[in-house]
XYZ file of C-alpha atoms in Angstrom:
295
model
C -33.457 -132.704 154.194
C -35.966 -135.247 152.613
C -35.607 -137.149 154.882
C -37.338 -134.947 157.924
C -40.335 -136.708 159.296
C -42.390 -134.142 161.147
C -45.715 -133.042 161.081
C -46.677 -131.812 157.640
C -50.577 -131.019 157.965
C -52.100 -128.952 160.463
C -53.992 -131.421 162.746
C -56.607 -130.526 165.952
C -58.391 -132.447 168.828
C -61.919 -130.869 169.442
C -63.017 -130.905 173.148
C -66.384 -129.982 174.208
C -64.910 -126.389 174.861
C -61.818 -126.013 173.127
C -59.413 -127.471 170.290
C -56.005 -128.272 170.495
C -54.310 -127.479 167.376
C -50.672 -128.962 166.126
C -49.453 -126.862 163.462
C -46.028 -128.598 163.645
C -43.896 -131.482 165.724
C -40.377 -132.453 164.869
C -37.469 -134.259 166.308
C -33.885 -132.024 165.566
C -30.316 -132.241 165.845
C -26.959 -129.679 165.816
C -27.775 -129.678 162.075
C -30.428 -128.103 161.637
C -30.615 -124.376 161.579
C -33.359 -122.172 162.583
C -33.709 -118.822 161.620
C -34.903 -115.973 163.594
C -38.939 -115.908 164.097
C -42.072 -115.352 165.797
C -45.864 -117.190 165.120
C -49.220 -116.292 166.695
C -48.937 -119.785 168.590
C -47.289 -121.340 171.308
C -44.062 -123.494 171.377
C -42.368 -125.963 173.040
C -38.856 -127.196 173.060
C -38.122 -130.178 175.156
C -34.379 -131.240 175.110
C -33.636 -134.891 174.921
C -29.681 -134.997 174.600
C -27.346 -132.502 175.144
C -27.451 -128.867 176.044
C -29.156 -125.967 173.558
C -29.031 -122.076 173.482
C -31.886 -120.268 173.012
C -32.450 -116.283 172.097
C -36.094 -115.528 173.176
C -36.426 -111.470 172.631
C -32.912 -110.944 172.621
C -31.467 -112.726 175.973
C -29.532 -115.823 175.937
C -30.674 -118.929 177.969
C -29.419 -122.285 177.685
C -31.637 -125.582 177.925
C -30.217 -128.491 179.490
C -31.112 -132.371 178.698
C -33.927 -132.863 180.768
C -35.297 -129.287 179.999
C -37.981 -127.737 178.301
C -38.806 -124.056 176.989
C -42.376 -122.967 176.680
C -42.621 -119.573 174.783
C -45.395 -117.732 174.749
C -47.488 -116.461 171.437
C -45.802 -113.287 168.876
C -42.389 -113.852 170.697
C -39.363 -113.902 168.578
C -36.761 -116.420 169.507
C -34.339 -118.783 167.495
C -32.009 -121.558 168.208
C -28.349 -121.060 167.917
C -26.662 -123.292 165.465
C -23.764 -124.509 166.840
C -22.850 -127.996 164.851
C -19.793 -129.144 167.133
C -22.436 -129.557 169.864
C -24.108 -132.817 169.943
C -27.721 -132.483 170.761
C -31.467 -133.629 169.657
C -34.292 -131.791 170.723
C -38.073 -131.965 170.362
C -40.147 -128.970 168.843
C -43.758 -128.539 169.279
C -45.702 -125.524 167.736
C -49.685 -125.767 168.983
C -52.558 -123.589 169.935
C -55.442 -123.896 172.452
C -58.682 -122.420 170.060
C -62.286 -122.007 172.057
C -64.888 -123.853 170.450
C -68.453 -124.172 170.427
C -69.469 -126.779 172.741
C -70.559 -130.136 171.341
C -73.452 -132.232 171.954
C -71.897 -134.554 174.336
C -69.933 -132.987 176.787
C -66.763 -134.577 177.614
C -64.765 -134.594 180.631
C -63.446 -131.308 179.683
C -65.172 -127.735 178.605
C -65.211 -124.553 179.805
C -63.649 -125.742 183.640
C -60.894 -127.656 182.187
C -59.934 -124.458 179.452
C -59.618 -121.930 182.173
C -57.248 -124.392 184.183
C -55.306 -124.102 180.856
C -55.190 -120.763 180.489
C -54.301 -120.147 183.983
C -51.135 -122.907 183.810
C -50.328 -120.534 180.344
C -50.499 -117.600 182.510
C -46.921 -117.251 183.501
C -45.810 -118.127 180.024
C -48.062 -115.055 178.820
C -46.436 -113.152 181.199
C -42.860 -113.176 181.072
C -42.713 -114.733 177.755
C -41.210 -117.875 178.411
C -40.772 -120.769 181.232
C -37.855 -122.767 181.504
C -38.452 -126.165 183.594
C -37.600 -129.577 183.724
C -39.811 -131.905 181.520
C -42.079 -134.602 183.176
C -40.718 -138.133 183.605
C -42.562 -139.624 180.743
C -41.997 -136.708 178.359
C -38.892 -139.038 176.830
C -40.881 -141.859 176.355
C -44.405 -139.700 175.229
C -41.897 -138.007 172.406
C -40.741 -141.128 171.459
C -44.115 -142.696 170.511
C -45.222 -139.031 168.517
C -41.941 -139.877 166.442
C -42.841 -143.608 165.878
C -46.320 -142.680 164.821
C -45.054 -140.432 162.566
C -42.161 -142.647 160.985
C -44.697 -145.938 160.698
C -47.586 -144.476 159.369
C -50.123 -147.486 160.194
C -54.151 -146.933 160.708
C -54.764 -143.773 162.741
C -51.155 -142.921 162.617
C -52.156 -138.867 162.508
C -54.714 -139.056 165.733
C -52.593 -140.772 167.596
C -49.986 -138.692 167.010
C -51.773 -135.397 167.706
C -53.352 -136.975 170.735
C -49.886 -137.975 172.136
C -49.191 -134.351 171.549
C -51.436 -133.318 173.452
C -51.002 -135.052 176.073
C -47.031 -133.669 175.589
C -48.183 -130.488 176.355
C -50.343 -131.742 179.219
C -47.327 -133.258 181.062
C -45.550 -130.240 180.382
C -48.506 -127.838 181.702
C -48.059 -129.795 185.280
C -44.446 -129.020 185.586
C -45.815 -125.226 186.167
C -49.093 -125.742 187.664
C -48.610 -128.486 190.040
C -51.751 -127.505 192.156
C -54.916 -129.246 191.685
C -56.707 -127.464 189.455
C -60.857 -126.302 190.131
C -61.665 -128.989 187.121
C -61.551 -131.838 189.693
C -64.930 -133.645 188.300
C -66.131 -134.696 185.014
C -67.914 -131.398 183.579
C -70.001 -133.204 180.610
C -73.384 -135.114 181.022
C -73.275 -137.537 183.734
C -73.694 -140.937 182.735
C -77.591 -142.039 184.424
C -76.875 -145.739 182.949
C -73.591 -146.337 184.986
C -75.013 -144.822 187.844
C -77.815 -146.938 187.918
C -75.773 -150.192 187.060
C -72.918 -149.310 190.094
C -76.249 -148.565 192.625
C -77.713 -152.357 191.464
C -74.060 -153.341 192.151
C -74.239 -151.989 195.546
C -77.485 -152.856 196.779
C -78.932 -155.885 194.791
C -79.134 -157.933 198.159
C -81.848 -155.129 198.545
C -85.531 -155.382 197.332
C -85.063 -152.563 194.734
C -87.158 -151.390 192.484
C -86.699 -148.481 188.946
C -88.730 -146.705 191.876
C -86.225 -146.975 194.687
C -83.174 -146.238 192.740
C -85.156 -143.204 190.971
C -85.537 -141.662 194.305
C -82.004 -142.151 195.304
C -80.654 -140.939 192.305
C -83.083 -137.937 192.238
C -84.030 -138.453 188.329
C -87.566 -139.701 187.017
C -88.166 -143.859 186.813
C -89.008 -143.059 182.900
C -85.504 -140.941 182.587
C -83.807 -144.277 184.396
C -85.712 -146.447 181.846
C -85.005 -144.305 179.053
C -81.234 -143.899 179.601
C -80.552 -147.717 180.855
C -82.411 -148.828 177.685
C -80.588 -146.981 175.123
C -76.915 -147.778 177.204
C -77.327 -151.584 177.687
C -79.931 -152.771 174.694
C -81.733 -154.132 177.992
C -84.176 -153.206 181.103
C -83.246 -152.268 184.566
C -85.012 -155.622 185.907
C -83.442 -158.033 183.809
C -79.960 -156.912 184.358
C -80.749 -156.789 188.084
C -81.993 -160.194 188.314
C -78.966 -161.539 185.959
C -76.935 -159.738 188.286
C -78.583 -162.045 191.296
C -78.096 -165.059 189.426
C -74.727 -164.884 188.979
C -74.093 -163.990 192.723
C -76.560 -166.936 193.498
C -74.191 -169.398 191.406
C -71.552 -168.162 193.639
C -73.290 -169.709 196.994
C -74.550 -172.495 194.942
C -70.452 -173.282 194.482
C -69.251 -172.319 197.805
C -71.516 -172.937 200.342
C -74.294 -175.391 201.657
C -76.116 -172.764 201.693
C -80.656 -173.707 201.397
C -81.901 -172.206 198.110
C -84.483 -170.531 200.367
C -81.507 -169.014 202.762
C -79.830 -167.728 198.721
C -82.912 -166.253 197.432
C -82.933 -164.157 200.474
C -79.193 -163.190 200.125
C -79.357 -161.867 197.064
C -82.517 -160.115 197.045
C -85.563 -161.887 195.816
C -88.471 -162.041 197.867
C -89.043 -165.528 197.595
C -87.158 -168.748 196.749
C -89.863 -169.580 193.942
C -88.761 -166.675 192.185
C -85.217 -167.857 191.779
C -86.171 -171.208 190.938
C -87.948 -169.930 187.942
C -85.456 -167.247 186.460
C -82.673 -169.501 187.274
C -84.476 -171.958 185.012
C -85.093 -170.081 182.366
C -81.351 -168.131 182.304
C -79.507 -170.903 182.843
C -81.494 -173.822 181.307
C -81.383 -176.061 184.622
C -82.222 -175.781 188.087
C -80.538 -175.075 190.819
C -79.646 -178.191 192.454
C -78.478 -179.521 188.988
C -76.315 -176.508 188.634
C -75.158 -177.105 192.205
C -74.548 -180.663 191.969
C -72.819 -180.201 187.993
C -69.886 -177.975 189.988
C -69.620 -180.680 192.803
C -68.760 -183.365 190.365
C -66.534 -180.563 188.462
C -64.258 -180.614 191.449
């Protein structure tokens, strides 16, 4: 009996709207017995070899390998111990808590904990739901247990963060629909956006102006936000950004500089001479004629 690993402390993941909480997580065998009981939180058993019988409120119901049992909250159930049969079985015992939200909204909140509570919903209901685990539920299990037997730096995150996502995988086997959650709830990120719209149109003559407009935000909020992201302005990443396409004709083509400065968006060849200079630490036509003797 000493020598059960499981989860001993009562460990949570705090989303911008809710927390998932692991009060325990164990891997069992036909010799172990459980006694008769009910919690205020939800369980899971997930089956990994042989078969198991279950009494949830009195009725019988047998979990194959492959199978999992998600009972509901306050339901009293047990295991039947029955040491002739071989088996090993995973057991999960977790709640979903609403939180405050936090500063920085995640990809989660108050969208992604109603799509929760609506895949509990027929657990709630009837008390249990018997279904066949995900295809990586095995191998997910697996890595909890290996967390929890090695015990190396962050051992306890990552094993409550591979149980929940556990419960995840097990939450699509009865709500296979997409869900309304289909787009990041939390603060968009303005940086990204602005770096992905300079990826796109950098051939362009655009300005913090331009991209302000078509990203309906304020040139200072673009500023502000690409600033504190990428230690750098919008203008110098944009014109690196040209550069490095510019090397690319400079290698592959006989391209005129004058014909490449146009390509990539500067309004005159005399501007890419000089930043191309003074990024690179030679000109053009040495760079040009460095990757010619290169190859």
């Amino acid at each position: 009996m000493n020598d059960r690993q499981y989860m001993k402390n009562i460990a949570e993941l705090a989303f911008s709207g809710y927390k998932f909480v692991v009060y325990y997580a164990e891997m069992l065998d036909r010799w172990i017995a459980e006694f008769p009981h009910n919690h205020p939180m939800y369980e899971i058993y997930y089956v990994l070899e042989g078969n198991v019988r279950i009494n949830i409120a009195g009725t019988v119901q047998e979990l194959r390998e492959g199978q999992a049992c998600v009972l509901s909250k306050d339901i009293k159930h047990h295991l039947y111990y029955d040491p002739d049969v071989p088996k090993r079985y995973f057991a999960l015992i977790f709640d979903i808590v609403p939180c405050e939200r936090l500063a920085m909204n995640g990809p989660d909140g108050t969208a992604e904990l109603a799509d929760i509570r609506q895949a509990l919903l027929p657990v709630d209901r009837t008390g249990f739901q018997i279904l066949n685990a995900h295809a990586d539920a095995r191998q997910n299990v697996e890595r909890i247990l290996e967390e929890i037997r090695e015990r190396r730096l962050g051992w306890n995150t990552q094993a409550v963060m591979l149980c929940y996502q556990f419960f995840v995988l097990t939450l699509r086997q009865i709500m296979r629909a997409p869900v309304r959650d289909v787009h990041f709830s939390g603060h968009e990120n303005l940086a990204m956006q602005v770096s992905m719209y300079i990826h796109a149109h950098y051939p362009e003559n655009i300005s913090v102006e331009s991209v302000a407009e078509a990203l309906n935000v304020s040139p200072r909020h673009i500023n502000r936000a690409y600033k504190a992201m990428f230690s750098t302005t919008f203008m110098k990443n944009t014109n690196l950004l040209r550069i490095a396409y510019a090397k690319n004709y400079l290698c592959t083509t006989d391209l005129s500089i004058e014909e490449i400065a146009e390509k990539i968006g500067f309004t005159s060849s005399r501007a890419l001479y000089k930043l191309f200079q003074q990024y690179e630490g030679l000109s053009l036509s040495q760079y040009r004629e460095r990757h010619k003797k290169d190859n």
